[in-house]
């Protein structure tokens, strides 16, 4: 592997300053970066470790905005009683991700930035516009069962792999980004970018910018929420399809709905058509399935992943019915 | 801590003797052995599947600090010499040695081996080897257009199956597909080679130290005595570590050239093409029966994936033709050559793919007949081998089914598909299938040394590939010599020991075990002869470290042996299967592939099992989970029920994994395996496997070998994929004729 410089940042300010240099990479839990570096996919010449920095792992849940420090560990957050009670979708998305060992090390902020599991990106060999811009996309005429239905382009069809990010997409979420020039907050929907001409670019994060917190607007819909993950293997596998659903209910009638889908899009994907199909309805299995179908009405299937339209609709339907049953 | 009961002899559930060393990380695997001044190697693999290297530039790689050698086809200038492919009588995994020319025969072919002072420098330099290719179209799938099927052999014919099938009242005609799969042992492929005074010592994970030694001696043109192969522990093998993989030869060549030890650990993704794999296969099965359920015709046409560079075929017909009584049998096999690394042995290479189709077809026939699938199999139990007409050395399949059905609760099954539903709507399906595996054998030597204190050492160049052979062979010696198991040490996995067989074909216990038995008996005879003093040696026994004489008096073996010169009794034995001639035995003991059976001159020997599975299927999402499995097996005498059970259970778990998860996806556009890491190549996690119940019948086989032990290692996987597919049909009414069975197959 390439020789690289590793440094432990003493302060956030130092990390931001060092991270502004070219070919620098921020390391928090290291669960994704080390993997990428072993595969020669990260191109990092300087790794700046911020995993131990104080103050960035704090989780504050008692205000109108839930604040998750970027360095909070997935495993720790998944155990918070308040979150389990009031936002099961968020907890479940963490519990169903990766393995316990990885969740013990991985951070919430780093998790947002994990890169696709597309085999053509990972193999280091095939044409991949994400890995080598301009080289092409092997997935377009290759194995595409795992590829995305939404937010794709003729240059990349890879899937955003995260569960936590998918669940966050169902809420009013924003991301706090810090850099030498100060701190800003961006809407979560604008944090990741769908693939256009440059699929190598996956978020708006610039060199020198560090995710320092994730902010979620408190909502009563959190209590009636769930994250359903469908995968080939019972654990330790990425979603083939997934869905987060959060509901506000008046009896059995849906008064507000939040729906996002995973395993099917280039970025965490909100499904407003499914939300519209739920609101105002008395929720039953048929309504839930109609909402699921609405979520996938605009899907762009490839050769081998068309089944995800049907499976994805069913996943939304299942999530809606489970969310309804939560209290 | 002693949780073993009794003396640890044959039949006792002795805890594996290497368990603690492995749990504590003390067991040294191939890559753990330190060689002073080791240089590290890294691979560069071909990015294209077929063509030639048009430009090769190693300047940047050679410029990396610490790089000592970049081996390419330009710099190698060596060959395999007289050594060749294992299927042609040699020991190599392939007849093609990468770096022997500029030709590219498959994606992921080794195109350079870079050696440096550090692992990091080697990896960085390997990345900088610049290669351009001229490419030609490649096919890595047997389903690609334009490929032709070549008959692999003459097949098997009994009676007139075509005519019987045409005339039959009830028939099934269906085709079943199984994908390419890779072994992915957790211990990666590795090799560390050191030359001293023209002699080679090589550490590598091996299922065949004697064969590897013979093969490397031939490659390098040196006497076999000048090669030593060391492999005391193997972290999963499954057939992948039997023949010599190409990197082993290249590492040894590099070490000789540098005059310095060289070590290579093959990364996971490279293992997909540096090693072998289970080839894709297609089975067309035709079964015909009377309305009452008596089979009248059994036909099986298999097509297997082969390679352009080597012809390989793993037809299952030898086993499927013997499964059921039918007056008419017709079996054919063919291969399709593809642009891939040479396929190889993987747990039950012939049986696992072929039984998925064959035993699924039996289930389809049972459905067509309206007969319970367990009863259908019992109705067609053959008294003798339907092909050769010979008797079985032992066959207890019916008893396996009866016991398995009782353990599983098969009688609770409502035969109607989709009729069994849990309270939450989960669809429940029950399925069963037969498993079998040939009980072949190979010649083996062993040496046993008994010391005055009762301690005993067994030497045999066989292998414990994680299955418990260290423990089992120790028990055989303990049993014969009447010493406690914990006083027995077993030395294996090194070519300096008396010759042992390849750990393939489920033969280690039967073959190496018979050799240990023979050597231990020779030790015992000498012990008896020493104390005989005119008494009848045939009436002496050994117990509790004493010889019990016919008159009832006891002589401590410490006294007997203590009085002998050297203070030990040591005997070596060369064992061969009954039907094998001496020449074949010598070839086998010299590291050649020499098998006897399963069809002998007077008997046919197979292990059998009946396997049951319960699947639970989400009615909406169609995810399939295996709630529980039951396997009842008849494998002759079980030397150690604990390790045998683990082995059979492991096979069943792999069978479930194979049924629902495992496939090497082929990118047909690029002619390469696509999912070459463990994030994408799925095998079962703990959460995928529910309850697994394994039982072994108390079966006595006095024919198969000296200790009555039939094959255990591979039979466990064989029936499970079909049992699960049959359970999926029972749960849903959907017949899936391919593995893995995925949720989209049930949408």
mmCIF file with all atom_site columns, N, CA, C and O in Angstrom, chain B residues 625-665:
data_model
loop_
_atom_site.group_PDB
_atom_site.id
_atom_site.type_symbol
_atom_site.label_atom_id
_atom_site.label_alt_id
_atom_site.label_comp_id
_atom_site.label_asym_id
_atom_site.label_entity_id
_atom_site.label_seq_id
_atom_site.pdbx_PDB_ins_code
_atom_site.Cartn_x
_atom_site.Cartn_y
_atom_site.Cartn_z
_atom_site.occupancy
_atom_site.B_iso_or_equiv
_atom_site.pdbx_formal_charge
_atom_site.auth_seq_id
_atom_site.auth_comp_id
_atom_site.auth_asym_id
_atom_site.auth_atom_id
_atom_site.pdbx_PDB_model_num
ATOM 1   N N  . UNK B 1 625 ? -35.762 -18.057 5.554   1.00 0.00 ? 625 UNK B N  1
ATOM 2   C CA . UNK B 1 625 ? -34.851 -18.386 6.649   1.00 0.00 ? 625 UNK B CA 1
ATOM 3   C C  . UNK B 1 625 ? -34.974 -19.864 6.973   1.00 0.00 ? 625 UNK B C  1
ATOM 4   O O  . UNK B 1 625 ? -36.068 -20.426 6.951   1.00 0.00 ? 625 UNK B O  1
ATOM 5   N N  . UNK B 1 626 ? -33.835 -20.470 7.305   1.00 0.00 ? 626 UNK B N  1
ATOM 6   C CA . UNK B 1 626 ? -33.831 -21.880 7.679   1.00 0.00 ? 626 UNK B CA 1
ATOM 7   C C  . UNK B 1 626 ? -34.006 -21.962 9.185   1.00 0.00 ? 626 UNK B C  1
ATOM 8   O O  . UNK B 1 626 ? -33.105 -21.627 9.947   1.00 0.00 ? 626 UNK B O  1
ATOM 9   N N  . UNK B 1 627 ? -35.174 -22.394 9.615   1.00 0.00 ? 627 UNK B N  1
ATOM 10  C CA . UNK B 1 627 ? -35.462 -22.429 11.044  1.00 0.00 ? 627 UNK B CA 1
ATOM 11  C C  . UNK B 1 627 ? -34.748 -23.587 11.716  1.00 0.00 ? 627 UNK B C  1
ATOM 12  O O  . UNK B 1 627 ? -34.242 -23.455 12.826  1.00 0.00 ? 627 UNK B O  1
ATOM 13  N N  . UNK B 1 628 ? -34.725 -24.724 11.046  1.00 0.00 ? 628 UNK B N  1
ATOM 14  C CA . UNK B 1 628 ? -34.052 -25.874 11.654  1.00 0.00 ? 628 UNK B CA 1
ATOM 15  C C  . UNK B 1 628 ? -33.742 -26.913 10.603  1.00 0.00 ? 628 UNK B C  1
ATOM 16  O O  . UNK B 1 628 ? -34.371 -26.969 9.547   1.00 0.00 ? 628 UNK B O  1
ATOM 17  N N  . UNK B 1 629 ? -32.758 -27.720 10.905  1.00 0.00 ? 629 UNK B N  1
ATOM 18  C CA . UNK B 1 629 ? -32.379 -28.825 10.027  1.00 0.00 ? 629 UNK B CA 1
ATOM 19  C C  . UNK B 1 629 ? -32.113 -30.054 10.882  1.00 0.00 ? 629 UNK B C  1
ATOM 20  O O  . UNK B 1 629 ? -31.665 -29.948 12.026  1.00 0.00 ? 629 UNK B O  1
ATOM 21  N N  . UNK B 1 630 ? -32.391 -31.204 10.293  1.00 0.00 ? 630 UNK B N  1
ATOM 22  C CA . UNK B 1 630 ? -32.065 -32.471 10.934  1.00 0.00 ? 630 UNK B CA 1
ATOM 23  C C  . UNK B 1 630 ? -31.310 -33.306 9.914   1.00 0.00 ? 630 UNK B C  1
ATOM 24  O O  . UNK B 1 630 ? -31.718 -33.392 8.751   1.00 0.00 ? 630 UNK B O  1
ATOM 25  N N  . UNK B 1 631 ? -30.223 -33.901 10.325  1.00 0.00 ? 631 UNK B N  1
ATOM 26  C CA . UNK B 1 631 ? -29.490 -34.832 9.467   1.00 0.00 ? 631 UNK B CA 1
ATOM 27  C C  . UNK B 1 631 ? -29.178 -36.093 10.232  1.00 0.00 ? 631 UNK B C  1
ATOM 28  O O  . UNK B 1 631 ? -28.653 -36.026 11.350  1.00 0.00 ? 631 UNK B O  1
ATOM 29  N N  . UNK B 1 632 ? -29.559 -37.227 9.672   1.00 0.00 ? 632 UNK B N  1
ATOM 30  C CA . UNK B 1 632 ? -29.200 -38.506 10.281  1.00 0.00 ? 632 UNK B CA 1
ATOM 31  C C  . UNK B 1 632 ? -28.334 -39.252 9.275   1.00 0.00 ? 632 UNK B C  1
ATOM 32  O O  . UNK B 1 632 ? -28.711 -39.398 8.112   1.00 0.00 ? 632 UNK B O  1
ATOM 33  N N  . UNK B 1 633 ? -27.176 -39.692 9.737   1.00 0.00 ? 633 UNK B N  1
ATOM 34  C CA . UNK B 1 633 ? -26.176 -40.235 8.823   1.00 0.00 ? 633 UNK B CA 1
ATOM 35  C C  . UNK B 1 633 ? -25.746 -41.636 9.243   1.00 0.00 ? 633 UNK B C  1
ATOM 36  O O  . UNK B 1 633 ? -25.763 -41.971 10.428  1.00 0.00 ? 633 UNK B O  1
ATOM 37  N N  . UNK B 1 634 ? -25.340 -42.394 8.244   1.00 0.00 ? 634 UNK B N  1
ATOM 38  C CA . UNK B 1 634 ? -24.756 -43.711 8.487   1.00 0.00 ? 634 UNK B CA 1
ATOM 39  C C  . UNK B 1 634 ? -23.406 -43.729 7.800   1.00 0.00 ? 634 UNK B C  1
ATOM 40  O O  . UNK B 1 634 ? -23.324 -43.770 6.574   1.00 0.00 ? 634 UNK B O  1
ATOM 41  N N  . UNK B 1 635 ? -22.355 -43.627 8.599   1.00 0.00 ? 635 UNK B N  1
ATOM 42  C CA . UNK B 1 635 ? -20.988 -43.500 8.077   1.00 0.00 ? 635 UNK B CA 1
ATOM 43  C C  . UNK B 1 635 ? -20.088 -44.575 8.662   1.00 0.00 ? 635 UNK B C  1
ATOM 44  O O  . UNK B 1 635 ? -18.906 -44.338 8.918   1.00 0.00 ? 635 UNK B O  1
ATOM 45  N N  . UNK B 1 636 ? -20.657 -45.743 8.901   1.00 0.00 ? 636 UNK B N  1
ATOM 46  C CA . UNK B 1 636 ? -19.853 -46.797 9.504   1.00 0.00 ? 636 UNK B CA 1
ATOM 47  C C  . UNK B 1 636 ? -19.548 -46.466 10.953  1.00 0.00 ? 636 UNK B C  1
ATOM 48  O O  . UNK B 1 636 ? -20.345 -45.817 11.642  1.00 0.00 ? 636 UNK B O  1
ATOM 49  N N  . UNK B 1 637 ? -18.372 -46.916 11.366  1.00 0.00 ? 637 UNK B N  1
ATOM 50  C CA . UNK B 1 637 ? -17.994 -46.704 12.765  1.00 0.00 ? 637 UNK B CA 1
ATOM 51  C C  . UNK B 1 637 ? -17.559 -45.248 12.955  1.00 0.00 ? 637 UNK B C  1
ATOM 52  O O  . UNK B 1 637 ? -16.755 -44.715 12.187  1.00 0.00 ? 637 UNK B O  1
ATOM 53  N N  . UNK B 1 638 ? -18.086 -44.626 13.990  1.00 0.00 ? 638 UNK B N  1
ATOM 54  C CA . UNK B 1 638 ? -17.731 -43.236 14.280  1.00 0.00 ? 638 UNK B CA 1
ATOM 55  C C  . UNK B 1 638 ? -16.637 -43.259 15.351  1.00 0.00 ? 638 UNK B C  1
ATOM 56  O O  . UNK B 1 638 ? -16.866 -43.681 16.483  1.00 0.00 ? 638 UNK B O  1
ATOM 57  N N  . UNK B 1 639 ? -15.444 -42.815 14.977  1.00 0.00 ? 639 UNK B N  1
ATOM 58  C CA . UNK B 1 639 ? -14.322 -42.884 15.912  1.00 0.00 ? 639 UNK B CA 1
ATOM 59  C C  . UNK B 1 639 ? -14.521 -41.861 17.035  1.00 0.00 ? 639 UNK B C  1
ATOM 60  O O  . UNK B 1 639 ? -14.241 -42.121 18.199  1.00 0.00 ? 639 UNK B O  1
ATOM 61  N N  . UNK B 1 640 ? -15.004 -40.660 16.654  1.00 0.00 ? 640 UNK B N  1
ATOM 62  C CA . UNK B 1 640 ? -15.217 -39.599 17.652  1.00 0.00 ? 640 UNK B CA 1
ATOM 63  C C  . UNK B 1 640 ? -16.531 -38.887 17.336  1.00 0.00 ? 640 UNK B C  1
ATOM 64  O O  . UNK B 1 640 ? -16.612 -38.085 16.409  1.00 0.00 ? 640 UNK B O  1
ATOM 65  N N  . UNK B 1 641 ? -17.587 -39.198 18.073  1.00 0.00 ? 641 UNK B N  1
ATOM 66  C CA . UNK B 1 641 ? -18.898 -38.606 17.758  1.00 0.00 ? 641 UNK B CA 1
ATOM 67  C C  . UNK B 1 641 ? -18.914 -37.082 17.858  1.00 0.00 ? 641 UNK B C  1
ATOM 68  O O  . UNK B 1 641 ? -19.711 -36.433 17.181  1.00 0.00 ? 641 UNK B O  1
ATOM 69  N N  . UNK B 1 642 ? -18.025 -36.517 18.664  1.00 0.00 ? 642 UNK B N  1
ATOM 70  C CA . UNK B 1 642 ? -18.027 -35.062 18.810  1.00 0.00 ? 642 UNK B CA 1
ATOM 71  C C  . UNK B 1 642 ? -17.484 -34.383 17.540  1.00 0.00 ? 642 UNK B C  1
ATOM 72  O O  . UNK B 1 642 ? -18.117 -33.495 16.977  1.00 0.00 ? 642 UNK B O  1
ATOM 73  N N  . UNK B 1 643 ? -16.331 -34.844 17.078  1.00 0.00 ? 643 UNK B N  1
ATOM 74  C CA . UNK B 1 643 ? -15.760 -34.200 15.889  1.00 0.00 ? 643 UNK B CA 1
ATOM 75  C C  . UNK B 1 643 ? -16.550 -34.583 14.630  1.00 0.00 ? 643 UNK B C  1
ATOM 76  O O  . UNK B 1 643 ? -16.701 -33.766 13.724  1.00 0.00 ? 643 UNK B O  1
ATOM 77  N N  . UNK B 1 644 ? -17.043 -35.820 14.594  1.00 0.00 ? 644 UNK B N  1
ATOM 78  C CA . UNK B 1 644 ? -17.836 -36.224 13.421  1.00 0.00 ? 644 UNK B CA 1
ATOM 79  C C  . UNK B 1 644 ? -19.112 -35.381 13.333  1.00 0.00 ? 644 UNK B C  1
ATOM 80  O O  . UNK B 1 644 ? -19.507 -34.926 12.258  1.00 0.00 ? 644 UNK B O  1
ATOM 81  N N  . UNK B 1 645 ? -19.740 -35.159 14.486  1.00 0.00 ? 645 UNK B N  1
ATOM 82  C CA . UNK B 1 645 ? -20.962 -34.357 14.507  1.00 0.00 ? 645 UNK B CA 1
ATOM 83  C C  . UNK B 1 645 ? -20.672 -32.938 14.019  1.00 0.00 ? 645 UNK B C  1
ATOM 84  O O  . UNK B 1 645 ? -21.424 -32.365 13.220  1.00 0.00 ? 645 UNK B O  1
ATOM 85  N N  . UNK B 1 646 ? -19.566 -32.356 14.502  1.00 0.00 ? 646 UNK B N  1
ATOM 86  C CA . UNK B 1 646 ? -19.208 -31.006 14.065  1.00 0.00 ? 646 UNK B CA 1
ATOM 87  C C  . UNK B 1 646 ? -18.985 -30.954 12.558  1.00 0.00 ? 646 UNK B C  1
ATOM 88  O O  . UNK B 1 646 ? -19.396 -30.007 11.891  1.00 0.00 ? 646 UNK B O  1
ATOM 89  N N  . UNK B 1 647 ? -18.321 -31.974 12.064  1.00 0.00 ? 647 UNK B N  1
ATOM 90  C CA . UNK B 1 647 ? -18.020 -32.021 10.641  1.00 0.00 ? 647 UNK B CA 1
ATOM 91  C C  . UNK B 1 647 ? -19.305 -32.100 9.820   1.00 0.00 ? 647 UNK B C  1
ATOM 92  O O  . UNK B 1 647 ? -19.497 -31.366 8.839   1.00 0.00 ? 647 UNK B O  1
ATOM 93  N N  . UNK B 1 648 ? -20.202 -32.987 10.235  1.00 0.00 ? 648 UNK B N  1
ATOM 94  C CA . UNK B 1 648 ? -21.471 -33.145 9.511   1.00 0.00 ? 648 UNK B CA 1
ATOM 95  C C  . UNK B 1 648 ? -22.319 -31.880 9.635   1.00 0.00 ? 648 UNK B C  1
ATOM 96  O O  . UNK B 1 648 ? -22.950 -31.427 8.681   1.00 0.00 ? 648 UNK B O  1
ATOM 97  N N  . UNK B 1 649 ? -22.296 -31.284 10.821  1.00 0.00 ? 649 UNK B N  1
ATOM 98  C CA . UNK B 1 649 ? -23.060 -30.057 11.038  1.00 0.00 ? 649 UNK B CA 1
ATOM 99  C C  . UNK B 1 649 ? -22.509 -28.922 10.162  1.00 0.00 ? 649 UNK B C  1
ATOM 100 O O  . UNK B 1 649 ? -23.263 -28.168 9.551   1.00 0.00 ? 649 UNK B O  1
ATOM 101 N N  . UNK B 1 650 ? -21.188 -28.841 10.115  1.00 0.00 ? 650 UNK B N  1
ATOM 102 C CA . UNK B 1 650 ? -20.571 -27.824 9.261   1.00 0.00 ? 650 UNK B CA 1
ATOM 103 C C  . UNK B 1 650 ? -20.971 -28.006 7.813   1.00 0.00 ? 650 UNK B C  1
ATOM 104 O O  . UNK B 1 650 ? -21.249 -27.035 7.101   1.00 0.00 ? 650 UNK B O  1
ATOM 105 N N  . UNK B 1 651 ? -21.019 -29.237 7.380   1.00 0.00 ? 651 UNK B N  1
ATOM 106 C CA . UNK B 1 651 ? -21.460 -29.512 6.014   1.00 0.00 ? 651 UNK B CA 1
ATOM 107 C C  . UNK B 1 651 ? -22.887 -29.063 5.792   1.00 0.00 ? 651 UNK B C  1
ATOM 108 O O  . UNK B 1 651 ? -23.226 -28.466 4.757   1.00 0.00 ? 651 UNK B O  1
ATOM 109 N N  . UNK B 1 652 ? -23.755 -29.324 6.767   1.00 0.00 ? 652 UNK B N  1
ATOM 110 C CA . UNK B 1 652 ? -25.166 -28.935 6.624   1.00 0.00 ? 652 UNK B CA 1
ATOM 111 C C  . UNK B 1 652 ? -25.316 -27.415 6.593   1.00 0.00 ? 652 UNK B C  1
ATOM 112 O O  . UNK B 1 652 ? -26.115 -26.868 5.822   1.00 0.00 ? 652 UNK B O  1
ATOM 113 N N  . UNK B 1 653 ? -24.538 -26.747 7.418   1.00 0.00 ? 653 UNK B N  1
ATOM 114 C CA . UNK B 1 653 ? -24.604 -25.289 7.439   1.00 0.00 ? 653 UNK B CA 1
ATOM 115 C C  . UNK B 1 653 ? -24.143 -24.726 6.096   1.00 0.00 ? 653 UNK B C  1
ATOM 116 O O  . UNK B 1 653 ? -24.757 -23.807 5.534   1.00 0.00 ? 653 UNK B O  1
ATOM 117 N N  . UNK B 1 654 ? -23.092 -25.326 5.575   1.00 0.00 ? 654 UNK B N  1
ATOM 118 C CA . UNK B 1 654 ? -22.635 -24.884 4.254   1.00 0.00 ? 654 UNK B CA 1
ATOM 119 C C  . UNK B 1 654 ? -23.699 -25.175 3.192   1.00 0.00 ? 654 UNK B C  1
ATOM 120 O O  . UNK B 1 654 ? -23.924 -24.391 2.274   1.00 0.00 ? 654 UNK B O  1
ATOM 121 N N  . UNK B 1 655 ? -24.371 -26.308 3.358   1.00 0.00 ? 655 UNK B N  1
ATOM 122 C CA . UNK B 1 655 ? -25.447 -26.634 2.410   1.00 0.00 ? 655 UNK B CA 1
ATOM 123 C C  . UNK B 1 655 ? -26.538 -25.579 2.428   1.00 0.00 ? 655 UNK B C  1
ATOM 124 O O  . UNK B 1 655 ? -27.058 -25.164 1.383   1.00 0.00 ? 655 UNK B O  1
ATOM 125 N N  . UNK B 1 656 ? -26.889 -25.117 3.621   1.00 0.00 ? 656 UNK B N  1
ATOM 126 C CA . UNK B 1 656 ? -27.911 -24.070 3.738   1.00 0.00 ? 656 UNK B CA 1
ATOM 127 C C  . UNK B 1 656 ? -27.411 -22.780 3.115   1.00 0.00 ? 656 UNK B C  1
ATOM 128 O O  . UNK B 1 656 ? -28.143 -22.058 2.416   1.00 0.00 ? 656 UNK B O  1
ATOM 129 N N  . UNK B 1 657 ? -26.155 -22.482 3.367   1.00 0.00 ? 657 UNK B N  1
ATOM 130 C CA . UNK B 1 657 ? -25.539 -21.287 2.796   1.00 0.00 ? 657 UNK B CA 1
ATOM 131 C C  . UNK B 1 657 ? -25.543 -21.365 1.277   1.00 0.00 ? 657 UNK B C  1
ATOM 132 O O  . UNK B 1 657 ? -25.850 -20.394 0.572   1.00 0.00 ? 657 UNK B O  1
ATOM 133 N N  . UNK B 1 658 ? -25.235 -22.534 0.783   1.00 0.00 ? 658 UNK B N  1
ATOM 134 C CA . UNK B 1 658 ? -25.205 -22.756 -0.664  1.00 0.00 ? 658 UNK B CA 1
ATOM 135 C C  . UNK B 1 658 ? -26.598 -22.627 -1.265  1.00 0.00 ? 658 UNK B C  1
ATOM 136 O O  . UNK B 1 658 ? -26.771 -22.062 -2.348  1.00 0.00 ? 658 UNK B O  1
ATOM 137 N N  . UNK B 1 659 ? -27.588 -23.125 -0.556  1.00 0.00 ? 659 UNK B N  1
ATOM 138 C CA . UNK B 1 659 ? -28.960 -23.078 -1.071  1.00 0.00 ? 659 UNK B CA 1
ATOM 139 C C  . UNK B 1 659 ? -29.477 -21.656 -1.189  1.00 0.00 ? 659 UNK B C  1
ATOM 140 O O  . UNK B 1 659 ? -30.220 -21.332 -2.124  1.00 0.00 ? 659 UNK B O  1
ATOM 141 N N  . UNK B 1 660 ? -29.085 -20.797 -0.252  1.00 0.00 ? 660 UNK B N  1
ATOM 142 C CA . UNK B 1 660 ? -29.746 -19.485 -0.154  1.00 0.00 ? 660 UNK B CA 1
ATOM 143 C C  . UNK B 1 660 ? -28.826 -18.296 -0.404  1.00 0.00 ? 660 UNK B C  1
ATOM 144 O O  . UNK B 1 660 ? -29.317 -17.169 -0.568  1.00 0.00 ? 660 UNK B O  1
ATOM 145 N N  . UNK B 1 661 ? -27.532 -18.485 -0.411  1.00 0.00 ? 661 UNK B N  1
ATOM 146 C CA . UNK B 1 661 ? -26.652 -17.315 -0.459  1.00 0.00 ? 661 UNK B CA 1
ATOM 147 C C  . UNK B 1 661 ? -25.514 -17.380 -1.468  1.00 0.00 ? 661 UNK B C  1
ATOM 148 O O  . UNK B 1 661 ? -25.225 -16.401 -2.148  1.00 0.00 ? 661 UNK B O  1
ATOM 149 N N  . UNK B 1 662 ? -24.827 -18.499 -1.510  1.00 0.00 ? 662 UNK B N  1
ATOM 150 C CA . UNK B 1 662 ? -23.505 -18.472 -2.141  1.00 0.00 ? 662 UNK B CA 1
ATOM 151 C C  . UNK B 1 662 ? -23.539 -18.548 -3.663  1.00 0.00 ? 662 UNK B C  1
ATOM 152 O O  . UNK B 1 662 ? -24.080 -19.470 -4.238  1.00 0.00 ? 662 UNK B O  1
ATOM 153 N N  . UNK B 1 663 ? -22.928 -17.585 -4.290  1.00 0.00 ? 663 UNK B N  1
ATOM 154 C CA . UNK B 1 663 ? -22.653 -17.679 -5.715  1.00 0.00 ? 663 UNK B CA 1
ATOM 155 C C  . UNK B 1 663 ? -21.560 -16.694 -6.083  1.00 0.00 ? 663 UNK B C  1
ATOM 156 O O  . UNK B 1 663 ? -21.519 -15.571 -5.599  1.00 0.00 ? 663 UNK B O  1
ATOM 157 N N  . UNK B 1 664 ? -20.678 -17.151 -6.951  1.00 0.00 ? 664 UNK B N  1
ATOM 158 C CA . UNK B 1 664 ? -19.692 -16.259 -7.528  1.00 0.00 ? 664 UNK B CA 1
ATOM 159 C C  . UNK B 1 664 ? -20.348 -15.664 -8.773  1.00 0.00 ? 664 UNK B C  1
ATOM 160 O O  . UNK B 1 664 ? -20.553 -16.351 -9.767  1.00 0.00 ? 664 UNK B O  1
ATOM 161 N N  . UNK B 1 665 ? -20.706 -14.393 -8.653  1.00 0.00 ? 665 UNK B N  1
ATOM 162 C CA . UNK B 1 665 ? -21.394 -13.750 -9.775  1.00 0.00 ? 665 UNK B CA 1
ATOM 163 C C  . UNK B 1 665 ? -20.412 -13.580 -10.922 1.00 0.00 ? 665 UNK B C  1
ATOM 164 O O  . UNK B 1 665 ? -19.273 -13.163 -10.717 1.00 0.00 ? 665 UNK B O  1
#
